[in-house]
Amino acid sequence: MGILQVQDVNKSFGGLKALHNVNLDVEEGAVHAIIGPNGAGKSTLLNCFVGRLKPDTGSVMFDGTSLLGIAPHEINQAGVARVFQTPEIFGDLSLIENVMIPTLAKRDGAYTVNAWGRVDQAAEIRDKAEHILEDVGLAEKREMHANSLSRGDKRRLELAMCLVQEPKLLLLDEPTAGMSRADTNNTIDLLKRIGERGITKIVIEHDMHVVFSLASKISVLAQGTVIAEGAPEDIKGDPRVQEAYLGGAHL
Amino acid sequence: MMSKITPRNDNVMMGLFAVAVLTMPIWLMPIGASYPDLMQKFAIFGIFAIGFNILFGLTGYLSFGHAAFLGVGSYTAVWSFKLLSMNVLPAVVFAVLVAGAFSFLIGFISLRRSGIYFSILTLAFAQMSYNLAYSVLTPITNGETGLQLAKSDPRVVDALFVEAGAGIPSTNFFGIAMSGYGGFYFCAILLIVGFYLSLRITRSPFGMMLKAIKSNQNRMSYTGLNTRPYALTAFVISGMYAGLAGSLLAVTDPLAGAERMQWTASGEVVLMTILGGVGTLIGPVLGAGIIKYFENIFSAFNESILTSIFSFLPDGLQDVVVSVVGLFVGEGWHLTLGLLFMIIVIYLPGGLVEGAQRIRTYATKKREKKSAASHQPQIAE
Ligand SMILES: Nc1ncnc2c1ncn2[C@@H]1O[C@H](COP(=O)(O)OP(=O)(O)O)[C@@H](O)[C@H]1O
Ligand SMILES: [Mg+2]
């Protein structure tokens, strides 16, 4: 039994069926890639996991409890963190603050009024934040405003904000989009390293180099339906996948 | 350039602030503002603006109804004088608590929306309070006349200790009269305390969460933080500051009227905060002081004063000048305020604090250039 179990999830927007009877079983510790053409419903599926959207029907179970009908902050506190397709960061705060906030959220819970302590004296939180910024290669920029970062750096910052929480399940929506080749490779290395920490990951990715270097399992989504699923080698050779998504190219 | 944020630098800033506030009677003398009535207004509206800035400056929620809490503070304080004691301590404490409870209610409902809808909700609640104070709540507010002290008030606590005198007793802090300098120093000390608390909040993990609300509420929720109670806490704290300011208005002049809750009063604290610098520590205090100072000066002018000022002009021209300038002074002072506000928002959206920072960077750049220029010949040697 996987850590995340998705059963018969359906989601429509008006007349558009964005998800159609989607089933997914993500094993603990796995790197589960979801690939598929634009508009296939990949981001929509993740939205159903983090409380941004509620599926019309179906169930999403994480670690034995349902993720449906509970608030986004409760889902995060349960151990699910997400990197969005368009980076969601604290744009007008410094990088170090961006990372300290999730650290505090992890330590102190969803709501704590500590109005007397000093952020600049919170050594334990600060150290943790600095450390993770080093991990993603943003340490020198720690005092910069997050808004002034490049798109690739914003993604890495958001990744740091998720990693610092040591989530059980990490959702990554196109984590290398907008990154240079070198940055993409760094990110692959980073994701491999955190793989060793035993964080389960779901990765949506267009870059097949990234997918095949990381994934232990791949699900292919097209027009809201899972059309193929299996180990990377099987997916590579699957004619349905070739036709629906890859068009025979780049493999 | 900003100096680094450390406890030490903050203590220095705090010390400078305290000294500046307590020595107001000295350094405000040259500009003719060193009398207690005006200085205590600086302090009271400074407190109001500091509290407002905790909500608006940190979380970004723009309330257009904070005067309601100011009014609630005043009414509560006057009732404390009437029922309990002329000692200002219970008056201030009750005012803060009642304003806190009241802002919890209004905040709880208003914070269901954000942006302009939040602002409109707070405005609506404040106008409702204002109208209620004039109508159904007359038994509590004494309607248009305003709530005043009377000789026949029970003052149950005072009655235990002292014989009732001939007239209405005056407000005091354990015997220290709250008129004149006594009142000013009482307000000044509370301003310093209020400033210190806002400094601590700004530097604290809680303050960082409030800034996160302003920056990105989505990210906050997906990060495991429940945004609503954080915003509500900030709302209540700023309501309590407003209640404190309202009670101090009653401490220094023991009456309370509904006009204190009017939307113009809510708008004024917005102006003070923006004029000084939203989200900065010192900005709101500066803004409050400047607006109250100019209000005092500009509203004092009347036509006869203007006529004598411009008496050097030929008759026809004098009339024209007097009638034009007259629009901007006296009752028309709000026109000046509006112009000032427009200029600030357009040219200096960060307020006076940003202006000061710009001047400072400009000056240091110039100095660096100068010293670089004077060093050049040596390098050439
Ligand atoms: N909030 C929404 N409202 C309406 N339509 C949406 C919404 N979110 C996604 N869609 C539509 O659902 C489909 C799937 O979108 P998405 O999940 O973003 O695709 P992917 O991430 O696979 O590229 C698209 O046709 C998109 O336009
Ligand atoms: Mg997408």
XYZ file of C-alpha atoms and ligand atoms in Angstrom:
660
model
C 0.000 0.000 0.000
C 1.393 3.328 -1.060
C 1.800 6.476 1.007
C -0.519 8.314 -1.391
C -3.532 6.595 -2.874
C -5.677 8.312 -5.431
C -8.872 6.562 -6.424
C -11.245 7.393 -9.262
C -10.685 11.122 -9.104
C -12.812 13.193 -11.463
C -12.672 16.926 -11.933
C -14.505 19.056 -14.477
C -14.289 22.749 -15.223
C -17.628 23.609 -16.744
C -17.837 21.273 -19.710
C -14.136 20.399 -19.693
C -13.261 17.089 -18.087
C -9.806 17.856 -16.721
C -9.457 14.586 -14.783
C -11.242 11.374 -15.659
C -11.173 8.424 -13.245
C -7.579 8.978 -12.253
C -5.970 6.299 -10.095
C -2.512 6.625 -8.651
C -0.587 4.657 -6.086
C 2.626 6.286 -4.897
C 4.987 4.067 -2.958
C 6.772 5.391 0.068
C 10.271 6.606 -0.832
C 9.555 6.486 -4.567
C 10.171 9.166 -7.141
C 6.970 8.995 -9.102
C 7.008 11.009 -12.309
C 3.856 12.236 -14.011
C 4.345 13.120 -17.637
C 1.970 14.154 -20.352
C 1.287 16.911 -22.862
C 0.296 20.423 -21.853
C -3.252 20.615 -20.603
C -3.303 16.905 -19.712
C -4.421 17.716 -16.146
C -1.134 17.205 -14.294
C -1.235 20.433 -12.294
C -4.937 19.969 -11.689
C -4.194 16.584 -10.149
C -1.659 18.120 -7.754
C -4.176 20.845 -6.928
C -6.490 18.102 -5.700
C -3.782 16.869 -3.316
C -2.997 20.172 -1.594
C -6.487 21.555 -1.055
C -6.435 24.088 -3.880
C -9.171 22.144 -5.671
C -11.712 19.626 -4.477
C -12.322 16.710 -6.849
C -15.917 16.211 -7.960
C -15.706 12.547 -6.996
C -13.057 10.129 -5.834
C -10.718 9.893 -2.877
C -7.194 10.981 -2.026
C -5.646 9.205 0.944
C -2.300 10.210 2.396
C -0.698 8.106 5.089
C -4.087 6.613 5.931
C -6.090 9.870 6.162
C -8.154 11.667 3.547
C -6.782 14.902 2.136
C -10.158 15.997 0.837
C -12.079 18.731 2.612
C -9.214 19.838 4.818
C -7.450 23.188 4.539
C -4.142 23.636 2.682
C -2.268 24.455 5.877
C -3.517 21.259 7.510
C -2.374 19.229 4.530
C 1.057 20.789 4.795
C 1.199 20.165 8.531
C 0.394 16.535 7.755
C 3.627 16.399 5.761
C 2.877 17.404 2.164
C 4.876 20.246 0.575
C 4.605 21.560 -2.949
C 6.647 23.453 -5.514
C 4.266 25.208 -7.900
C 4.504 25.541 -11.645
C 4.572 29.328 -11.214
C 6.757 29.891 -8.155
C 4.845 30.838 -5.013
C 7.336 32.658 -2.820
C 7.350 35.634 -0.465
C 8.463 38.085 -3.121
C 9.136 41.148 -0.996
C 10.910 39.310 1.781
C 14.558 38.279 1.842
C 15.612 34.762 0.881
C 16.539 33.912 4.420
C 13.103 35.028 5.628
C 11.490 32.994 2.860
C 13.116 29.898 4.266
C 12.722 30.771 7.950
C 8.950 31.038 7.643
C 8.422 27.390 6.630
C 10.966 26.349 9.247
C 8.938 28.116 11.920
C 5.701 26.695 10.530
C 7.145 23.215 10.856
C 8.399 23.788 14.402
C 5.583 25.885 15.874
C 2.518 24.700 13.970
C -0.167 26.502 12.010
C -0.655 29.394 14.427
C 1.615 30.579 17.234
C 1.948 34.098 18.529
C 5.557 34.609 19.483
C 5.623 38.396 19.511
C 8.472 38.766 21.974
C 11.241 36.618 20.559
C 13.613 37.998 17.944
C 13.937 36.519 14.495
C 17.550 37.657 14.270
C 18.375 35.806 17.502
C 16.642 32.539 16.627
C 19.897 30.697 16.014
C 18.463 27.226 15.528
C 15.932 28.357 12.915
C 18.459 30.588 11.197
C 21.087 27.854 10.985
C 18.614 25.478 9.456
C 17.547 28.092 6.923
C 21.129 29.012 6.007
C 21.983 25.382 5.603
C 19.191 24.677 3.157
C 20.037 27.813 1.160
C 23.557 26.443 0.833
C 22.135 23.125 -0.332
C 20.320 24.795 -3.208
C 23.187 27.155 -3.950
C 21.538 30.413 -2.918
C 23.539 31.143 0.216
C 25.278 34.272 -1.090
C 21.949 35.790 -2.034
C 20.402 35.292 1.390
C 19.706 38.992 2.031
C 18.290 39.713 -1.426
C 14.602 40.186 -2.049
C 13.089 37.046 -3.515
C 11.436 39.089 -6.282
C 14.797 40.025 -7.723
C 15.750 36.399 -8.398
C 15.754 34.813 -11.846
C 12.973 32.353 -12.622
C 15.277 29.408 -12.098
C 16.493 30.761 -8.762
C 12.918 31.344 -7.640
C 12.233 27.668 -8.260
C 15.258 26.669 -6.260
C 14.196 28.972 -3.454
C 10.749 27.424 -3.431
C 12.333 24.008 -3.386
C 14.438 25.059 -0.389
C 11.282 26.307 1.355
C 9.743 22.863 0.914
C 12.857 20.863 1.759
C 13.517 22.714 4.985
C 10.247 21.304 6.281
C 11.440 17.742 5.717
C 8.070 16.734 4.294
C 6.985 13.125 3.902
C 5.682 13.841 0.430
C 7.096 16.463 -1.899
C 5.139 17.544 -4.963
C 7.198 19.142 -7.720
C 5.412 20.815 -10.620
C 7.996 21.258 -13.375
C 10.875 22.017 -11.003
C 13.427 22.642 -13.754
C 11.347 24.738 -16.138
C 13.176 27.969 -16.902
C 16.517 26.623 -15.709
C 19.747 26.440 -17.670
C 21.234 23.017 -18.451
C 23.756 23.442 -15.634
C 21.089 24.479 -13.142
C 18.909 21.592 -14.253
C 21.739 19.167 -13.570
C 22.333 20.747 -10.158
C 18.668 20.325 -9.387
C 18.760 16.676 -10.441
C 21.714 16.137 -8.115
C 19.922 17.920 -5.333
C 16.775 15.875 -5.802
C 18.838 12.699 -5.841
C 20.508 13.693 -2.596
C 17.217 14.385 -0.873
C 16.046 11.055 -2.231
C 18.518 9.585 0.193
C 16.627 11.278 3.019
C 13.664 9.120 2.152
C 11.273 11.832 1.007
C 8.624 10.501 -1.346
C 8.361 12.675 -4.440
C 5.889 13.235 -7.206
C 7.543 15.048 -10.097
C 5.777 16.592 -13.059
C 8.360 17.204 -15.724
C 8.675 17.798 -19.435
C 12.419 17.331 -19.573
C 12.860 13.603 -20.278
C 16.476 13.786 -19.173
C 15.253 14.781 -15.720
C 12.487 12.201 -15.702
C 14.696 9.283 -16.644
C 17.485 10.281 -14.265
C 15.158 10.456 -11.283
C 11.980 8.467 -11.632
C 11.435 5.020 -10.234
C 7.952 4.924 -11.687
C 6.175 6.906 -14.378
C 2.502 7.618 -14.977
C 1.482 9.083 -18.311
C -1.492 11.405 -18.298
C -3.295 12.461 -21.460
C -6.577 14.344 -21.595
C -7.243 13.710 -17.948
C -6.693 9.950 -18.107
C -3.774 7.775 -17.058
C -2.921 6.019 -20.310
C 0.169 4.158 -19.158
C 2.042 3.437 -15.990
C 5.173 1.525 -15.115
C 8.941 1.471 -14.756
C 10.887 3.991 -16.897
C 12.126 1.288 -19.310
C 8.592 0.070 -19.974
C 7.273 3.555 -20.550
C 10.065 4.354 -22.974
C 9.004 1.523 -25.198
C 5.234 1.816 -24.837
C 3.737 2.598 -28.243
C 0.650 4.301 -26.757
C 2.899 6.743 -24.921
C 4.933 7.373 -28.031
C 1.809 8.218 -29.892
C -0.034 10.263 -27.290
C 2.800 12.256 -25.951
C 6.263 11.690 -27.180
C 5.493 11.499 -30.855
C 8.388 9.096 -31.145
C 10.934 11.842 -30.588
C 13.685 12.535 -28.046
C 13.969 9.108 -26.530
C 21.973 52.695 3.718
C 20.229 50.722 6.418
C 22.073 49.791 9.554
C 21.934 46.137 10.397
C 19.112 44.877 12.578
C 20.550 43.772 15.891
C 19.222 43.964 19.443
C 21.933 46.524 20.138
C 20.959 48.867 17.290
C 17.334 48.518 18.305
C 18.175 49.525 21.873
C 20.015 52.569 20.588
C 17.060 53.507 18.423
C 14.711 52.943 21.356
C 16.855 55.173 23.583
C 16.949 57.948 20.989
C 13.203 57.696 20.517
C 12.516 57.920 24.252
C 14.797 60.922 24.660
C 13.271 62.659 21.647
C 9.749 62.137 22.972
C 10.485 63.202 26.530
C 12.385 66.325 25.457
C 9.657 67.505 23.101
C 8.919 70.484 25.361
C 12.463 71.701 24.632
C 13.047 71.062 20.951
C 9.531 71.934 19.871
C 9.870 75.378 21.441
C 11.403 77.101 18.380
C 8.473 76.064 16.185
C 5.953 77.108 18.781
C 4.616 73.630 19.424
C 5.866 73.046 22.925
C 2.633 73.381 24.818
C 1.072 70.306 26.460
C -2.254 70.390 24.594
C -0.533 69.989 21.246
C 2.284 67.715 22.367
C -0.098 65.241 23.928
C -1.972 65.165 20.629
C 1.303 64.208 18.922
C 1.699 61.381 21.417
C -1.919 60.184 21.245
C -2.159 60.144 17.482
C 1.344 58.681 17.343
C 0.000 55.722 19.336
C -3.035 55.482 17.054
C -0.828 55.451 13.951
C 1.699 52.968 15.367
C -1.127 50.541 16.049
C -2.681 51.140 12.659
C 0.662 50.409 11.041
C 0.861 47.006 12.746
C -2.177 46.043 10.708
C -1.683 48.041 7.512
C 2.103 48.186 7.399
C 2.791 44.568 8.265
C -0.183 42.593 6.928
C -1.224 45.006 4.166
C -4.878 44.987 5.253
C -6.093 48.569 4.854
C -8.784 49.330 7.421
C -10.959 52.358 6.817
C -12.749 52.037 10.114
C -10.187 52.340 12.854
C -11.773 55.483 14.256
C -14.516 53.232 15.620
C -12.021 51.749 18.071
C -10.749 55.203 18.941
C -14.309 56.194 19.804
C -14.964 53.021 21.773
C -11.812 53.745 23.778
C -12.998 57.262 24.600
C -16.485 56.168 25.643
C -15.116 53.375 27.802
C -12.676 55.697 29.523
C -15.364 58.294 30.277
C -17.616 55.562 31.673
C -14.777 54.404 33.864
C -14.434 57.979 35.164
C -18.160 58.170 35.771
C -18.708 54.797 37.394
C -15.435 53.828 39.015
C -12.801 56.425 39.531
C -11.179 59.526 38.138
C -7.923 57.596 38.255
C -6.851 57.108 34.647
C -5.353 53.652 35.140
C -8.620 51.666 35.137
C -9.937 53.920 32.358
C -6.995 53.107 30.107
C -7.018 49.399 30.935
C -10.758 48.997 30.323
C -10.610 51.048 27.136
C -7.895 48.799 25.716
C -9.806 45.662 26.657
C -13.172 46.824 25.344
C -11.625 48.103 22.100
C -9.868 44.745 21.807
C -13.129 42.829 22.170
C -14.895 45.141 19.735
C -12.135 44.845 17.148
C -12.225 41.065 17.519
C -15.866 41.116 16.415
C -15.389 43.507 13.519
C -12.130 41.890 12.473
C -13.604 38.412 12.579
C -16.229 39.387 10.028
C -14.226 41.839 7.904
C -11.270 39.483 7.472
C -13.451 37.056 5.561
C -12.635 39.301 2.625
C -9.413 40.922 1.522
C -8.362 43.913 -0.535
C -10.925 46.573 -1.258
C -13.788 44.451 0.107
C -12.085 44.293 3.473
C -11.622 48.079 3.462
C -15.278 48.637 2.597
C -16.431 46.259 5.326
C -14.409 48.068 7.977
C -15.683 51.408 6.692
C -19.252 50.151 6.849
C -18.845 48.881 10.405
C -17.315 52.154 11.548
C -20.080 54.225 9.974
C -22.598 51.903 11.565
C -20.973 52.442 14.957
C -20.997 56.181 14.347
C -24.695 56.162 13.514
C -25.550 53.876 16.402
C -23.721 56.208 18.769
C -25.984 58.998 17.562
C -29.218 57.027 17.715
C -30.098 53.819 19.546
C -27.038 53.875 21.760
C -27.838 57.317 23.159
C -28.208 55.912 26.705
C -24.548 54.898 26.505
C -23.166 57.665 24.316
C -25.422 60.576 25.188
C -26.011 61.134 21.479
C -25.174 64.470 19.928
C -24.217 66.164 23.175
C -21.521 63.626 23.804
C -20.719 61.750 26.979
C -19.672 64.052 29.785
C -18.880 63.872 33.453
C -21.437 65.020 36.003
C -21.169 65.889 39.632
C -23.758 63.246 40.427
C -21.712 60.403 38.867
C -21.319 57.491 41.313
C -17.503 56.997 41.020
C -17.833 54.071 43.426
C -14.114 53.475 43.946
C -13.320 57.129 44.573
C -16.266 57.349 46.954
C -14.634 54.743 49.194
C -11.530 56.841 49.693
C -12.369 60.523 49.492
C -15.237 62.820 50.332
C -16.920 64.258 47.291
C -15.712 67.836 46.727
C -17.673 70.806 45.517
C -17.116 70.399 41.734
C -16.425 67.593 39.303
C -13.028 66.138 40.242
C -10.342 66.052 37.571
C -8.658 63.036 36.019
C -5.481 61.931 37.745
C -2.901 59.193 37.924
C -2.765 58.385 41.650
C -2.980 62.061 42.485
C -0.934 63.437 39.582
C -3.259 65.739 37.646
C -3.711 64.861 33.980
C -3.962 68.431 32.839
C -0.970 70.330 31.498
C 2.418 68.609 31.572
C 1.136 65.734 33.709
C -1.157 64.697 30.891
C 1.542 65.123 28.289
C 4.077 62.989 30.124
C 1.503 60.297 30.770
C 0.747 60.114 27.029
C 4.430 60.393 26.158
C 5.360 57.416 28.321
C 2.590 55.330 26.791
C 3.806 56.363 23.329
C 7.268 55.092 24.220
C 5.821 51.821 25.534
C 3.631 51.508 22.431
C 6.603 52.123 20.167
C 8.663 49.529 22.003
C 5.922 46.908 21.698
C 5.583 47.564 17.988
C 9.359 47.246 17.627
C 9.273 43.883 19.381
C 6.370 42.700 17.242
C 8.129 43.780 14.054
C 11.292 41.877 14.957
C 9.501 38.775 16.212
C 8.534 35.529 14.482
C 4.931 36.709 14.777
C 5.866 39.919 12.948
C 7.502 37.882 10.210
C 4.264 35.938 9.767
C 2.382 39.219 9.422
C 4.776 40.300 6.674
C 4.222 36.939 5.024
C 0.476 37.679 4.918
C 1.172 40.863 3.006
C 3.584 39.121 0.693
C 1.812 35.909 -0.320
C -1.106 34.348 1.525
C -1.212 31.380 -0.832
C 2.345 30.420 -0.099
C 1.628 30.865 3.573
C -1.205 28.323 3.565
C 0.757 25.792 1.509
C 3.544 26.283 4.022
C 1.335 25.106 6.860
C 0.309 28.448 8.328
C -3.248 29.419 9.094
C -3.396 32.982 7.797
C -6.752 34.101 9.205
C -5.942 33.996 12.943
C -2.648 35.779 12.305
C -4.442 38.599 10.500
C -7.122 38.709 13.180
C -4.521 38.955 15.932
C -2.899 41.890 14.142
C -6.317 43.476 13.722
C -7.107 43.139 17.428
C -3.706 44.487 18.473
C -4.137 47.538 16.274
C -7.676 47.972 17.601
C -6.271 47.954 21.123
C -3.759 50.662 20.221
C -6.657 52.708 18.845
C -8.607 52.098 22.047
C -5.618 53.257 24.070
C -5.350 56.423 21.977
C -9.073 57.041 22.394
C -8.846 56.628 26.151
C -5.974 59.112 26.273
C -8.087 61.669 24.441
C -10.559 61.257 27.303
C -7.824 61.275 29.941
C -6.624 64.687 28.838
C -10.115 66.001 28.140
C -12.811 63.847 29.768
C -15.573 63.781 27.201
C -16.410 61.546 24.267
C -18.443 62.291 21.164
C -19.555 60.259 18.191
C -17.686 62.469 15.699
C -14.529 60.733 16.891
C -15.760 57.656 14.996
C -16.484 59.394 11.746
C -14.874 58.226 8.530
C -12.736 61.369 8.303
C -11.026 60.304 11.509
C -10.451 56.827 10.054
C -9.040 58.401 6.916
C -6.733 60.645 8.903
C -4.826 57.753 10.454
C -4.371 56.264 6.983
C -2.864 59.563 5.850
C -0.586 59.760 8.880
C 0.777 56.287 8.254
C 1.311 56.779 4.531
C 2.774 60.259 4.964
C 5.360 59.000 7.438
C 6.075 55.685 5.740
C 3.954 52.544 5.731
C 5.595 49.562 7.368
C 8.395 51.588 8.926
C 8.710 51.893 12.680
C 9.123 55.627 13.044
C 7.112 56.733 9.999
C 3.626 56.605 11.531
C 4.732 58.640 14.556
C 6.307 61.239 12.276
C 3.227 61.360 10.080
C 0.941 61.808 13.078
C 3.093 64.602 14.498
C 3.352 66.460 11.217
C -0.341 66.270 10.405
C -1.360 67.389 13.885
C 1.190 70.196 13.823
C 0.061 71.568 10.486
C -3.570 71.090 11.360
C -2.904 73.259 14.379
C -1.181 75.967 12.358
C -3.332 75.987 9.262
C -6.654 75.804 11.016
C -5.723 78.776 13.193
C -5.607 81.154 10.221
C -8.726 83.150 9.508
C -9.582 85.888 7.051
C -8.526 88.805 9.196
C -5.113 87.266 9.853
C -4.659 86.617 6.140
C -5.739 90.148 5.305
C -3.101 91.567 7.587
C -0.421 89.184 6.239
C -1.085 90.293 2.675
C -1.666 93.960 3.525
C 1.493 94.890 1.592
C -0.272 93.969 -1.664
C -2.387 96.466 -3.602
C -6.053 96.294 -2.544
C -7.532 94.405 -5.505
C -4.750 91.843 -5.567
C -4.887 91.468 -1.792
C -8.544 90.424 -1.938
C -7.829 87.819 -4.587
C -4.827 86.377 -2.760
C -6.672 86.288 0.557
C -9.672 84.502 -0.894
C -7.505 81.938 -2.717
C -5.231 81.229 0.230
C -8.290 81.233 2.448
C -9.487 78.088 0.725
C -6.512 76.169 2.122
C -6.544 77.314 5.738
C -8.982 77.360 8.616
C -11.861 75.041 7.817
C -10.223 74.470 4.452
C -7.178 72.858 6.009
C -8.302 69.482 4.705
C -7.750 70.778 1.192
C -4.099 71.388 2.052
C -3.927 67.961 3.622
C -5.379 66.415 0.477
C -2.813 68.159 -1.718
C 0.015 67.134 0.557
C -1.233 63.580 0.459
C -1.388 63.542 -3.337
C 2.152 64.833 -3.592
C 3.425 62.184 -1.196
C 1.621 59.294 -2.850
C 2.771 60.305 -6.323
C 6.363 61.320 -5.651
C 7.257 59.543 -2.436
C 5.093 56.449 -1.978
C 7.399 55.248 0.794
C 6.600 58.392 2.779
C 8.957 60.724 4.599
C 11.136 57.883 5.846
C 11.863 56.914 2.246
C 12.540 60.569 1.480
C 15.082 60.747 4.292
C 16.746 57.556 3.076
C 16.989 58.922 -0.464
C 18.611 62.109 0.783
C 21.054 60.090 2.839
C 22.113 57.840 -0.055
C 22.395 60.894 -2.270
C 24.606 62.633 0.286
C 26.883 59.630 0.840
C 27.259 59.116 -2.900
C 28.226 62.725 -3.310
C 30.728 62.493 -0.484
C 32.224 59.332 -1.938
C 32.560 61.035 -5.310
C 34.244 63.997 -3.696
C 36.727 61.934 -1.748
C 37.394 59.791 -4.815
C 38.114 62.959 -6.757
C 40.475 64.291 -4.133
C 42.296 60.960 -3.971
C 42.868 60.758 -7.683
C 46.022 62.917 -7.898
C 47.696 60.728 -5.280
C 46.960 57.623 -7.304
C 48.403 59.363 -10.314
C 51.692 60.130 -8.567
N -9.018 26.614 -12.356
C -9.329 26.215 -13.610
N -10.457 26.642 -14.194
C -10.787 26.222 -15.445
N -10.034 25.414 -16.173
C -8.881 24.957 -15.656
C -8.468 25.334 -14.354
N -7.289 24.751 -14.080
C -6.969 24.022 -15.183
N -7.923 24.148 -16.124
C -7.943 23.458 -17.416
O -7.774 22.087 -17.166
C -6.916 21.506 -18.116
C -5.730 20.872 -17.424
O -4.881 21.897 -16.971
P -3.543 21.630 -16.150
O -3.846 20.697 -15.059
O -2.958 22.923 -15.783
O -2.628 20.914 -17.267
P -1.109 20.516 -17.194
O -0.574 20.913 -15.875
O -1.102 19.045 -17.434
O -0.456 21.253 -18.321
C -6.531 22.596 -19.086
O -7.382 22.530 -20.198
C -6.780 23.856 -18.301
O -7.110 24.917 -19.158
Mg 0.843 22.256 -15.351
